[in-house]
């Protein structure tokens, strides 16, 4: 008995995490090795696991048709739909956005091909240098999170902090560049609609350089032998302004709506857009950044998602960010205080991905 107690207490979590990281094998490698039980450091805390079982009666998030955005007669209705979805769901899918289905499919296939490569090939790209260049790793927050999640990611900075294009693995380089361009066009259209929804000029967010610091991420969620013990991505909100995402047909993404977790089902050719913490703050709480997660994949086929995260670069120039002054009045005072980019970064990089911790910190208590 005494030996068992010692064995249990001597479990050295950090050592195992480090060995996994240094092996550069990723969860894809673990999955492909045929393991039937997951390493202990992937087991999520009871509160996360308990919540996995909940199911929803709602069948999907709002779907918004952008076909008529250029029609001055029909645009106001689309503005209303986008505004409504951003206020009540924080998540929606757009269709008829102008990005050819071939761009989506080719990028998803190229990212799948990257993750499907043999260990020796991928290991050359494996590194942890957040906030710049190109990085391939399992769990960006591996050393900060309480428990690891069942995904690997390839990340590349675009926009003004752009990685050297030749550093993007050749197997997906052309596709990532094309997807970044297409997703950014859609993001610009959606940000115009969101800006109009706040009563501002369409170009306001572009003027505030919402897309200047953006990051591409190509996630792979391989088959997980014990999906009831872990997650694909832990519940979190996205820190930036807005996120544009496309996924293959393997399910797993869920959004919190009220007390329910709602499945985000792929619609053919649809793109998923969600509000980030930064947009909730600068819209003075008008638009909601919403918690979401990915379940650990129980299908034999890998789930793939291609994502672009949009972050502001410049602003009014005084170094402080906060609710847009145009939206404030004596009836609608600021509900968040101003903050610096340093504070934003310190908050993000000091802990695991989490749910709206920056927003909570900035709330003005009345
Ligand atoms: C994220 C995220 C969801 C997905 O990377 O922030 O929520 O489907 N991803 O990959
Ligand atoms: Ni997210």
mmCIF file of N, CA, C and O and ligand atoms in Angstrom, residues 219 221 233 236 238 245 253 292 294 303 305 309, ligand 1:
data_model
loop_
_atom_site.group_PDB
_atom_site.id
_atom_site.type_symbol
_atom_site.label_atom_id
_atom_site.label_comp_id
_atom_site.label_asym_id
_atom_site.label_seq_id
_atom_site.Cartn_x
_atom_site.Cartn_y
_atom_site.Cartn_z
ATOM 1 N N UNK A 219 -5.536 23.802 -37.244
ATOM 2 C CA UNK A 219 -5.604 22.802 -36.179
ATOM 3 C C UNK A 219 -5.869 21.408 -36.741
ATOM 4 O O UNK A 219 -6.612 21.258 -37.720
ATOM 5 N N UNK A 221 -7.316 17.772 -35.084
ATOM 6 C CA UNK A 221 -7.872 17.050 -33.933
ATOM 7 C C UNK A 221 -7.949 15.580 -34.324
ATOM 8 O O UNK A 221 -8.951 15.141 -34.899
ATOM 9 N N UNK A 233 -10.317 21.252 -27.615
ATOM 10 C CA UNK A 233 -9.836 22.555 -27.103
ATOM 11 C C UNK A 233 -10.687 22.884 -25.885
ATOM 12 O O UNK A 233 -11.914 22.731 -25.929
ATOM 13 N N UNK A 236 -13.139 28.339 -23.995
ATOM 14 C CA UNK A 236 -12.428 29.625 -23.956
ATOM 15 C C UNK A 236 -13.174 30.638 -24.807
ATOM 16 O O UNK A 236 -14.055 30.283 -25.595
ATOM 17 N N UNK A 238 -12.133 33.867 -27.612
ATOM 18 C CA UNK A 238 -10.964 34.302 -28.383
ATOM 19 C C UNK A 238 -10.595 35.723 -27.953
ATOM 20 O O UNK A 238 -11.476 36.567 -27.787
ATOM 21 N N UNK A 245 -13.332 31.170 -39.385
ATOM 22 C CA UNK A 245 -12.954 29.755 -39.304
ATOM 23 C C UNK A 245 -13.698 28.912 -40.337
ATOM 24 O O UNK A 245 -14.866 29.159 -40.626
ATOM 25 N N UNK A 253 -16.998 21.190 -32.755
ATOM 26 C CA UNK A 253 -17.040 22.573 -32.268
ATOM 27 C C UNK A 253 -18.402 22.869 -31.628
ATOM 28 O O UNK A 253 -19.444 22.562 -32.201
ATOM 29 N N UNK A 292 -16.475 28.980 -26.282
ATOM 30 C CA UNK A 292 -16.649 27.841 -27.182
ATOM 31 C C UNK A 292 -15.596 26.787 -26.854
ATOM 32 O O UNK A 292 -14.647 27.051 -26.121
ATOM 33 N N UNK A 294 -13.986 22.588 -28.327
ATOM 34 C CA UNK A 294 -14.061 21.496 -29.296
ATOM 35 C C UNK A 294 -13.986 20.200 -28.496
ATOM 36 O O UNK A 294 -13.121 20.050 -27.621
ATOM 37 N N UNK A 303 -10.305 15.716 -37.380
ATOM 38 C CA UNK A 303 -11.033 16.969 -37.613
ATOM 39 C C UNK A 303 -9.983 18.039 -37.914
ATOM 40 O O UNK A 303 -8.971 18.137 -37.218
ATOM 41 N N UNK A 305 -9.431 22.265 -38.787
ATOM 42 C CA UNK A 305 -10.013 23.598 -38.913
ATOM 43 C C UNK A 305 -8.926 24.577 -39.334
ATOM 44 O O UNK A 305 -7.751 24.398 -38.987
ATOM 45 N N UNK A 309 -7.191 34.675 -36.876
ATOM 46 C CA UNK A 309 -7.514 35.535 -35.734
ATOM 47 C C UNK A 309 -7.086 36.957 -36.081
ATOM 48 O O UNK A 309 -5.941 37.176 -36.479
HETATM 49 C C1 LIG B 1 -9.509 28.428 -31.487
HETATM 50 C C2 LIG B 1 -10.760 27.662 -31.638
HETATM 51 C C3 LIG B 1 -11.993 25.998 -32.859
HETATM 52 C C4 LIG B 1 -11.799 24.988 -33.933
HETATM 53 O O1 LIG B 1 -8.506 28.044 -32.099
HETATM 54 O O2 LIG B 1 -9.534 29.446 -30.763
HETATM 55 O O3 LIG B 1 -11.698 27.935 -30.944
HETATM 56 O O4 LIG B 1 -12.791 24.505 -34.460
HETATM 57 N N1 LIG B 1 -10.807 26.692 -32.574
HETATM 58 O O5 LIG B 1 -10.660 24.651 -34.238
#
